[in-house]
mmCIF file of C-alpha atoms in Angstrom:
data_model
loop_
_atom_site.group_PDB
_atom_site.id
_atom_site.type_symbol
_atom_site.label_atom_id
_atom_site.label_comp_id
_atom_site.label_asym_id
_atom_site.label_seq_id
_atom_site.Cartn_x
_atom_site.Cartn_y
_atom_site.Cartn_z
ATOM 1 C CA MET A 196 -21.577 -3.245 0.534
ATOM 2 C CA ASP A 197 -22.550 -5.664 3.322
ATOM 3 C CA LEU A 198 -20.213 -8.228 4.873
ATOM 4 C CA ALA A 199 -21.599 -11.192 2.872
ATOM 5 C CA GLN A 200 -21.117 -9.327 -0.408
ATOM 6 C CA GLU A 201 -17.645 -8.250 0.645
ATOM 7 C CA LYS A 202 -16.732 -11.861 1.437
ATOM 8 C CA GLU A 203 -17.879 -12.941 -2.045
ATOM 9 C CA TYR A 204 -15.699 -10.287 -3.644
ATOM 10 C CA ILE A 205 -12.700 -11.280 -1.503
ATOM 11 C CA VAL A 206 -13.096 -14.952 -2.508
ATOM 12 C CA SER A 207 -13.248 -13.892 -6.178
ATOM 13 C CA LEU A 208 -10.202 -11.688 -5.648
ATOM 14 C CA GLN A 209 -8.322 -14.660 -4.193
ATOM 15 C CA LYS A 210 -9.058 -16.481 -7.460
ATOM 16 C CA GLY A 211 -7.468 -13.583 -9.356
ATOM 17 C CA ASP A 212 -10.676 -11.859 -10.493
ATOM 18 C CA ALA A 213 -9.755 -8.281 -11.457
ATOM 19 C CA ARG A 214 -13.440 -7.219 -11.445
ATOM 20 C CA ALA A 215 -13.659 -8.048 -7.729
ATOM 21 C CA LEU A 216 -10.572 -5.908 -7.190
ATOM 22 C CA GLU A 217 -12.269 -3.039 -9.030
ATOM 23 C CA VAL A 218 -15.301 -3.207 -6.711
ATOM 24 C CA LEU A 219 -13.122 -3.337 -3.589
ATOM 25 C CA ILE A 220 -10.967 -0.440 -4.801
ATOM 26 C CA LYS A 221 -14.070 1.686 -5.426
ATOM 27 C CA HIS A 222 -15.309 0.848 -1.936
ATOM 28 C CA TYR A 223 -12.078 1.509 -0.031
ATOM 29 C CA GLN A 224 -10.002 3.932 -2.122
ATOM 30 C CA ASN A 225 -11.089 7.183 -0.422
ATOM 31 C CA ARG A 226 -10.486 5.856 3.086
ATOM 32 C CA LEU A 227 -7.189 4.230 2.186
ATOM 33 C CA TYR A 228 -5.941 7.238 0.241
ATOM 34 C CA SER A 229 -6.871 9.533 3.154
ATOM 35 C CA LEU A 230 -4.996 7.358 5.629
ATOM 36 C CA VAL A 231 -1.884 7.373 3.448
ATOM 37 C CA LEU A 232 -2.169 11.103 2.698
ATOM 38 C CA ASN A 233 -2.489 11.947 6.401
ATOM 39 C CA LEU A 234 0.768 10.089 6.994
ATOM 40 C CA VAL A 235 2.898 11.203 4.015
ATOM 41 C CA LYS A 236 1.354 14.691 3.549
ATOM 42 C CA ASN A 237 2.198 14.679 -0.158
ATOM 43 C CA GLU A 238 -0.419 13.999 -2.833
ATOM 44 C CA ASP A 239 1.911 12.444 -5.437
ATOM 45 C CA ASP A 240 3.453 10.072 -2.912
ATOM 46 C CA ALA A 241 0.005 9.213 -1.538
ATOM 47 C CA ILE A 242 -1.311 8.351 -5.034
ATOM 48 C CA GLU A 243 1.730 6.187 -5.813
ATOM 49 C CA LEU A 244 1.573 4.425 -2.444
ATOM 50 C CA THR A 245 -2.181 3.795 -2.647
ATOM 51 C CA GLN A 246 -1.684 2.124 -6.042
ATOM 52 C CA ASP A 247 1.141 -0.024 -4.671
ATOM 53 C CA ILE A 248 -1.010 -0.995 -1.685
ATOM 54 C CA PHE A 249 -3.887 -2.164 -3.913
ATOM 55 C CA ILE A 250 -1.459 -4.174 -6.062
ATOM 56 C CA LYS A 251 -0.099 -5.780 -2.863
ATOM 57 C CA ILE A 252 -3.661 -6.544 -1.768
ATOM 58 C CA TYR A 253 -4.298 -8.213 -5.143
ATOM 59 C CA GLU A 254 -1.103 -10.261 -4.973
ATOM 60 C CA LYS A 255 -1.368 -11.238 -1.308
ATOM 61 C CA SER A 256 -5.139 -11.727 -1.157
ATOM 62 C CA SER A 257 -4.705 -15.497 -0.865
ATOM 63 C CA SER A 258 -2.955 -14.981 2.495
ATOM 64 C CA PHE A 259 -6.101 -13.352 3.951
ATOM 65 C CA GLN A 260 -7.750 -16.051 6.070
ATOM 66 C CA PHE A 261 -11.010 -14.349 7.184
ATOM 67 C CA ASN A 262 -9.811 -14.470 10.836
ATOM 68 C CA ALA A 263 -10.013 -10.691 11.007
ATOM 69 C CA LYS A 264 -12.057 -8.004 9.287
ATOM 70 C CA PHE A 265 -10.926 -7.354 5.708
ATOM 71 C CA SER A 266 -10.706 -3.629 6.475
ATOM 72 C CA THR A 267 -8.325 -4.325 9.396
ATOM 73 C CA TRP A 268 -6.057 -6.366 7.098
ATOM 74 C CA LEU A 269 -6.276 -3.719 4.375
ATOM 75 C CA PHE A 270 -5.389 -0.870 6.756
ATOM 76 C CA SER A 271 -2.588 -2.967 8.195
ATOM 77 C CA VAL A 272 -1.022 -3.451 4.726
ATOM 78 C CA ALA A 273 -1.543 0.265 4.008
ATOM 79 C CA TYR A 274 -0.052 1.430 7.315
ATOM 80 C CA ASN A 275 3.002 -0.842 7.096
ATOM 81 C CA THR A 276 3.682 0.025 3.440
ATOM 82 C CA THR A 277 3.481 3.740 4.231
ATOM 83 C CA ILE A 278 5.679 3.458 7.319
ATOM 84 C CA SER A 279 8.336 1.557 5.284
ATOM 85 C CA PHE A 280 8.175 4.294 2.643
ATOM 86 C CA LEU A 281 8.657 7.000 5.298
ATOM 87 C CA ARG A 282 11.558 5.064 6.873
ATOM 88 C CA LYS A 283 13.283 4.835 3.479
ATOM 89 C CA LYS A 284 12.947 8.612 3.206
ATOM 90 C CA HIS A 285 14.243 8.984 6.811
ATOM 91 C CA ILE A 286 11.011 10.677 7.877
ATOM 92 C CA LYS A 287 10.108 10.022 11.502
ATOM 93 C CA LEU A 288 6.526 10.277 12.685
ATOM 94 C CA GLU A 289 5.652 12.300 15.748
ATOM 95 C CA GLU A 290 5.395 9.897 18.704
ATOM 96 C CA ILE A 291 2.340 9.837 20.924
ATOM 97 C CA ASN A 292 2.969 11.805 24.092
ATOM 98 C CA GLU A 293 2.279 9.352 26.913
ATOM 99 C CA GLU A 294 2.118 11.917 29.705
ATOM 100 C CA ARG A 295 -0.932 11.900 31.944
ATOM 101 C CA VAL A 296 -4.052 13.329 30.336
ATOM 102 C CA ASP A 297 -5.626 16.050 32.457
ATOM 103 C CA TYR A 298 -9.341 15.954 32.832
ATOM 104 C CA ILE A 299 -11.076 18.968 31.327
ATOM 105 C CA SER A 300 -14.491 19.711 32.712
ATOM 106 C CA GLY A 301 -17.348 20.533 30.388
ATOM 107 C CA SER A 302 -19.939 18.679 28.399
ATOM 108 C CA TYR A 303 -18.895 17.702 24.928
ATOM 109 C CA GLU A 304 -22.469 17.350 23.719
ATOM 110 C CA MET A 305 -23.510 20.731 25.091
ATOM 111 C CA THR A 306 -20.458 22.529 23.713
ATOM 112 C CA SER A 307 -20.760 21.094 20.226
ATOM 113 C CA SER A 308 -24.523 21.629 19.998
ATOM 114 C CA LEU A 309 -24.235 25.307 21.021
ATOM 115 C CA LEU A 310 -21.867 26.052 18.184
ATOM 116 C CA GLN A 311 -23.059 26.693 14.649
ATOM 117 C CA SER A 312 -22.234 23.863 12.266
ATOM 118 C CA GLU A 313 -19.749 25.841 10.114
ATOM 119 C CA GLU A 314 -17.947 27.268 13.150
ATOM 120 C CA ARG A 315 -17.713 23.865 14.705
ATOM 121 C CA THR A 316 -16.195 22.481 11.500
ATOM 122 C CA ILE A 317 -13.564 25.224 11.465
ATOM 123 C CA TYR A 318 -12.572 24.620 15.103
ATOM 124 C CA ILE A 319 -12.434 20.870 14.567
ATOM 125 C CA GLN A 320 -10.218 21.376 11.510
ATOM 126 C CA GLU A 321 -7.989 23.590 13.640
ATOM 127 C CA ALA A 322 -7.796 21.017 16.433
ATOM 128 C CA LEU A 323 -7.007 18.206 13.973
ATOM 129 C CA SER A 324 -4.326 20.258 12.231
ATOM 130 C CA LYS A 325 -2.482 20.555 15.563
ATOM 131 C CA MET A 326 -2.396 16.784 16.061
ATOM 132 C CA GLY A 327 0.611 14.656 15.144
ATOM 133 C CA GLU A 328 0.297 12.156 12.268
ATOM 134 C CA GLN A 329 0.039 9.131 14.583
ATOM 135 C CA GLN A 330 -2.696 10.757 16.648
ATOM 136 C CA LYS A 331 -4.619 11.681 13.504
ATOM 137 C CA ILE A 332 -4.387 8.071 12.310
ATOM 138 C CA LEU A 333 -5.701 6.842 15.677
ATOM 139 C CA VAL A 334 -8.636 9.243 15.413
ATOM 140 C CA GLN A 335 -9.348 8.122 11.862
ATOM 141 C CA LEU A 336 -9.189 4.410 12.691
ATOM 142 C CA PHE A 337 -11.146 4.646 15.961
ATOM 143 C CA TYR A 338 -13.833 7.233 15.247
ATOM 144 C CA LEU A 339 -14.253 7.051 11.476
ATOM 145 C CA GLU A 340 -13.394 3.418 10.669
ATOM 146 C CA GLU A 341 -14.797 2.289 14.031
ATOM 147 C CA LEU A 342 -11.979 -0.178 14.629
ATOM 148 C CA SER A 343 -11.575 -1.504 18.176
ATOM 149 C CA MET A 344 -8.394 -0.726 20.119
ATOM 150 C CA LYS A 345 -7.242 -4.327 19.640
ATOM 151 C CA GLU A 346 -7.711 -3.946 15.867
ATOM 152 C CA ILE A 347 -5.850 -0.623 15.891
ATOM 153 C CA GLU A 348 -3.018 -2.366 17.739
ATOM 154 C CA GLU A 349 -2.962 -5.030 14.979
ATOM 155 C CA VAL A 350 -2.890 -2.380 12.256
ATOM 156 C CA THR A 351 -0.329 0.012 13.719
ATOM 157 C CA GLY A 352 1.642 -2.052 16.216
ATOM 158 C CA ILE A 353 1.075 0.712 18.791
ATOM 159 C CA LYS A 354 0.357 -0.662 22.296
ATOM 160 C CA ILE A 355 -3.217 -0.410 23.552
ATOM 161 C CA ASN A 356 -2.203 1.849 26.442
ATOM 162 C CA SER A 357 -0.619 4.352 24.063
ATOM 163 C CA ILE A 358 -3.665 4.149 21.799
ATOM 164 C CA LYS A 359 -5.949 4.980 24.762
ATOM 165 C CA ILE A 360 -3.769 7.918 25.793
ATOM 166 C CA GLY A 361 -3.523 9.170 22.197
ATOM 167 C CA LEU A 362 -7.287 9.031 21.740
ATOM 168 C CA MET A 363 -8.038 10.660 25.107
ATOM 169 C CA ARG A 364 -5.625 13.445 24.304
ATOM 170 C CA ALA A 365 -7.196 13.928 20.861
ATOM 171 C CA ARG A 366 -10.661 14.095 22.409
ATOM 172 C CA GLN A 367 -9.494 16.543 25.091
ATOM 173 C CA ASN A 368 -7.902 18.746 22.415
ATOM 174 C CA LEU A 369 -11.129 18.787 20.453
ATOM 175 C CA LEU A 370 -13.132 19.692 23.571
ATOM 176 C CA LYS A 371 -10.609 22.370 24.507
ATOM 177 C CA HIS A 372 -10.905 23.942 21.056
ATOM 178 C CA LEU A 373 -14.683 23.773 21.030
ATOM 179 C CA SER A 374 -14.936 25.219 24.578
ATOM 180 C CA ALA A 375 -12.518 28.046 23.772
ATOM 181 C CA SER A 376 -14.432 28.924 20.632
ATOM 182 C CA LEU A 377 -17.735 28.833 22.520
ATOM 183 C CA GLN A 378 -16.256 31.113 25.203
ATOM 184 C CA GLY A 379 -15.166 33.491 22.452
ATOM 185 C CA GLU A 380 -18.678 33.495 21.004
ATOM 186 C CA LEU A 381 -20.205 34.260 24.446
ATOM 187 C CA ASN A 382 -17.692 37.035 25.134
ATOM 188 C CA SER A 383 -18.492 38.716 21.831
ATOM 189 C CA LEU A 384 -22.232 38.588 22.642
ATOM 190 C CA LEU A 385 -21.862 40.062 26.147
ATOM 191 C CA MET B 693 -13.244 3.900 28.867
ATOM 192 C CA LYS B 694 -15.796 3.833 26.068
ATOM 193 C CA ASP B 695 -17.697 6.795 27.571
ATOM 194 C CA GLU B 696 -14.486 8.705 28.160
ATOM 195 C CA LEU B 697 -13.770 8.472 24.434
ATOM 196 C CA LYS B 698 -17.282 9.135 23.211
ATOM 197 C CA ILE B 699 -17.846 12.098 20.928
ATOM 198 C CA PRO B 700 -21.083 13.315 19.312
ATOM 199 C CA ASP B 701 -21.979 12.156 15.807
ATOM 200 C CA GLU B 702 -21.934 15.669 14.344
ATOM 201 C CA VAL B 703 -18.339 16.097 15.536
ATOM 202 C CA LYS B 704 -17.470 12.733 13.953
ATOM 203 C CA GLU B 705 -18.949 13.922 10.663
ATOM 204 C CA ASP B 706 -16.902 17.112 10.845
ATOM 205 C CA MET B 707 -13.794 15.043 11.486
ATOM 206 C CA ARG B 708 -14.654 12.823 8.524
ATOM 207 C CA SER B 709 -14.960 15.812 6.210
ATOM 208 C CA THR B 710 -11.585 17.074 7.438
ATOM 209 C CA LEU B 711 -9.651 13.808 7.451
ATOM 210 C CA GLU B 712 -11.135 12.091 4.396
ATOM 211 C CA THR B 713 -10.046 13.169 0.949
ATOM 212 C CA ALA B 714 -11.523 11.828 -2.285
ATOM 213 C CA ALA B 715 -9.022 9.608 -4.068
ATOM 214 C CA PRO B 716 -8.101 10.686 -7.619
ATOM 215 C CA SER B 717 -9.703 8.535 -10.334
ATOM 216 C CA SER B 718 -6.243 7.733 -11.719
ATOM 217 C CA ILE B 719 -5.665 5.308 -8.833
ATOM 218 C CA LEU B 720 -8.346 2.846 -9.980
ATOM 219 C CA LYS B 721 -7.321 3.197 -13.636
ATOM 220 C CA ASN B 722 -3.620 2.640 -12.965
ATOM 221 C CA VAL B 723 -4.114 -0.283 -10.589
ATOM 222 C CA LEU B 724 -6.380 -2.082 -13.071
ATOM 223 C CA SER B 725 -3.974 -1.550 -15.954
ATOM 224 C CA ARG B 726 -1.058 -2.804 -13.839
ATOM 225 C CA VAL B 727 -3.061 -5.901 -12.865
ATOM 226 C CA LYS B 728 -4.009 -6.505 -16.503
ATOM 227 C CA ALA B 729 -0.365 -6.226 -17.550
ATOM 228 C CA LYS B 730 0.584 -8.770 -14.888
ATOM 229 C CA GLN B 731 -2.096 -11.197 -16.048
ATOM 230 C CA THR B 732 -1.042 -11.108 -19.699
ATOM 231 C CA ALA B 733 2.729 -11.051 -19.191
ATOM 232 C CA GLY B 734 4.455 -14.381 -19.745
ATOM 233 C CA TYR B 735 8.115 -14.878 -20.566
ATOM 234 C CA VAL B 736 9.054 -12.659 -23.480
ATOM 235 C CA PRO B 737 12.766 -12.809 -24.297
ATOM 236 C CA ASP B 738 14.323 -9.415 -24.028
ATOM 237 C CA ILE B 739 16.008 -9.217 -27.439
ATOM 238 C CA GLN B 740 18.713 -6.639 -27.013
ATOM 239 C CA MET B 741 21.873 -5.963 -28.936
ATOM 240 C CA PRO B 742 24.283 -7.672 -26.469
ATOM 241 C CA PHE B 743 22.119 -10.767 -26.577
ATOM 242 C CA VAL B 744 22.103 -10.874 -30.393
ATOM 243 C CA LEU B 745 25.868 -10.210 -30.573
ATOM 244 C CA THR B 746 26.585 -13.025 -28.110
ATOM 245 C CA LEU B 747 24.536 -15.433 -30.191
ATOM 246 C CA LEU B 748 26.349 -14.351 -33.383
ATOM 247 C CA LEU B 749 29.716 -14.766 -31.672
ATOM 248 C CA ILE B 750 28.800 -18.260 -30.501
ATOM 249 C CA ALA B 751 27.608 -19.226 -33.985
ATOM 250 C CA ALA B 752 30.813 -17.899 -35.620
ATOM 251 C CA ALA B 753 33.081 -19.589 -33.064
ATOM 252 C CA GLY B 754 31.119 -22.807 -33.409
ATOM 253 C CA TYR B 755 31.467 -22.783 -37.180
ATOM 254 C CA TYR B 756 35.203 -22.004 -36.979
ATOM 255 C CA PHE B 757 36.004 -24.762 -34.474
ATOM 256 C CA TYR B 758 33.751 -27.239 -36.201
ATOM 257 C CA THR B 759 35.367 -26.773 -39.616
ATOM 258 C CA ASN B 760 38.880 -26.758 -38.103
ATOM 259 C CA GLY B 761 38.161 -29.939 -36.200
ATOM 260 C CA LEU B 762 36.978 -31.656 -39.330
ATOM 261 C CA THR B 763 40.066 -30.584 -41.291
ATOM 262 C CA SER B 764 42.547 -31.711 -38.628
ATOM 263 C CA THR B 765 40.982 -35.076 -37.865
ATOM 264 C CA LEU B 766 40.032 -36.051 -41.351
ATOM 265 C CA GLY B 767 42.941 -34.307 -43.061
ATOM 266 C CA SER B 768 40.798 -33.540 -46.009
ATOM 267 C CA THR B 769 38.855 -30.638 -47.413
ATOM 268 C CA ASP B 770 35.610 -32.599 -47.283
ATOM 269 C CA MET B 771 33.284 -30.311 -45.354
ATOM 270 C CA SER B 772 30.162 -32.417 -45.569
ATOM 271 C CA PHE B 773 27.887 -32.127 -42.583
ATOM 272 C CA GLU B 774 27.488 -35.154 -40.337
ATOM 273 C CA PHE B 775 24.918 -35.043 -37.587
ATOM 274 C CA GLY B 776 26.657 -37.746 -35.531
ATOM 275 C CA GLY B 777 29.910 -35.761 -35.621
ATOM 276 C CA LEU B 778 28.126 -32.656 -34.446
ATOM 277 C CA LEU B 779 26.716 -34.389 -31.374
ATOM 278 C CA THR B 780 30.162 -35.617 -30.294
ATOM 279 C CA SER B 781 31.743 -32.189 -30.791
ATOM 280 C CA ASN B 782 32.812 -30.337 -27.607
ATOM 281 C CA VAL B 783 32.340 -27.041 -29.390
ATOM 282 C CA PHE B 784 28.697 -27.836 -30.048
ATOM 283 C CA TRP B 785 28.013 -28.590 -26.401
ATOM 284 C CA PHE B 786 30.053 -25.590 -25.278
ATOM 285 C CA SER B 787 28.020 -23.331 -27.586
ATOM 286 C CA LEU B 788 24.765 -24.803 -26.363
ATOM 287 C CA MET B 789 25.838 -24.203 -22.774
ATOM 288 C CA ALA B 790 26.749 -20.600 -23.562
ATOM 289 C CA VAL B 791 23.390 -19.947 -25.252
ATOM 290 C CA SER B 792 21.550 -21.509 -22.313
ATOM 291 C CA SER B 793 23.498 -19.347 -19.865
ATOM 292 C CA VAL B 794 22.628 -16.168 -21.764
ATOM 293 C CA VAL B 795 18.932 -17.089 -21.944
ATOM 294 C CA PHE B 796 18.985 -18.034 -18.254
ATOM 295 C CA LEU B 797 20.646 -14.760 -17.232
ATOM 296 C CA ASP B 798 18.155 -12.850 -19.345
ATOM 297 C CA LEU B 799 15.277 -14.661 -17.636
ATOM 298 C CA VAL B 800 16.682 -13.937 -14.174
ATOM 299 C CA SER B 801 17.161 -10.260 -14.985
ATOM 300 C CA GLN B 802 13.566 -10.032 -16.257
ATOM 301 C CA GLN B 803 12.253 -11.658 -13.098
ATOM 302 C CA ARG B 804 14.229 -9.201 -10.978
ATOM 303 C CA LYS B 805 12.839 -6.281 -12.980
ATOM 304 C CA VAL B 806 9.272 -7.559 -12.468
ATOM 305 C CA LYS B 807 9.895 -8.000 -8.718
ATOM 306 C CA LYS B 808 11.358 -4.510 -8.444
ATOM 307 C CA ASN B 809 8.310 -3.036 -10.196
ATOM 308 C CA ASN B 810 5.989 -4.873 -7.822
ATOM 309 C CA VAL B 811 7.528 -3.435 -4.674
#
């Protein structure tokens, strides 16, 4: 769906068109559900929350003014709804560690290209599993949704400096995992 | 800063496959049915037993006071119905007020239920 088409659907949604909502749900449901699931870590809660978020989007669509990207607004509603849900359940998210990020030498491109695809996937899964929920969300919004840091700040309310540190740390962790696995591969060959 | 955060595309794809999960089809189905229910729902009085009993009580009290009032003022057993007399009766207005209050409270409680379901 291109931006012009998306705008048409949003305008129809603002007029209460349920068919436009259906198209937008089909387009965004996987990404939204994943974001919620990565935060709540429970499938039933994630399903319930994703439904509530889409209903909110339908009801509040008239308040969307086209000043920002629709996806930014959508993720913002999703993030805030999920955080309120977690607060009600007294679940606190792991804060981003703002300590200095040490520079790790090594080429990311070289390391990742030397590893076999399946091995790389496993090590990336491992690295991601060790990240806190907030850091995972930053990775998802920055690398997968390609939101800018300013947009991520709008969605999550996390300050840009913390976002930068969180992302740098996530990237360093990934590189560390990939380098360690590559070292292991080399050692086993020698 | 952009270069410091750059990662290769194949790593991004691996991250996508790890972080993105397909949403169950029930989400779309449930959202659409909830939206449809919202579109068709108007005000439907919630006819429950307490509501019906209150109305019956009001009707019985109204009849009792009305007939008593007629007997005491007219001093006769003539129970013929007079519309003008009904409109000047306090009992009639009191009953009307009571019915309105019950309907109003019922409406408010329905609205609150709808709001609660939306959150």
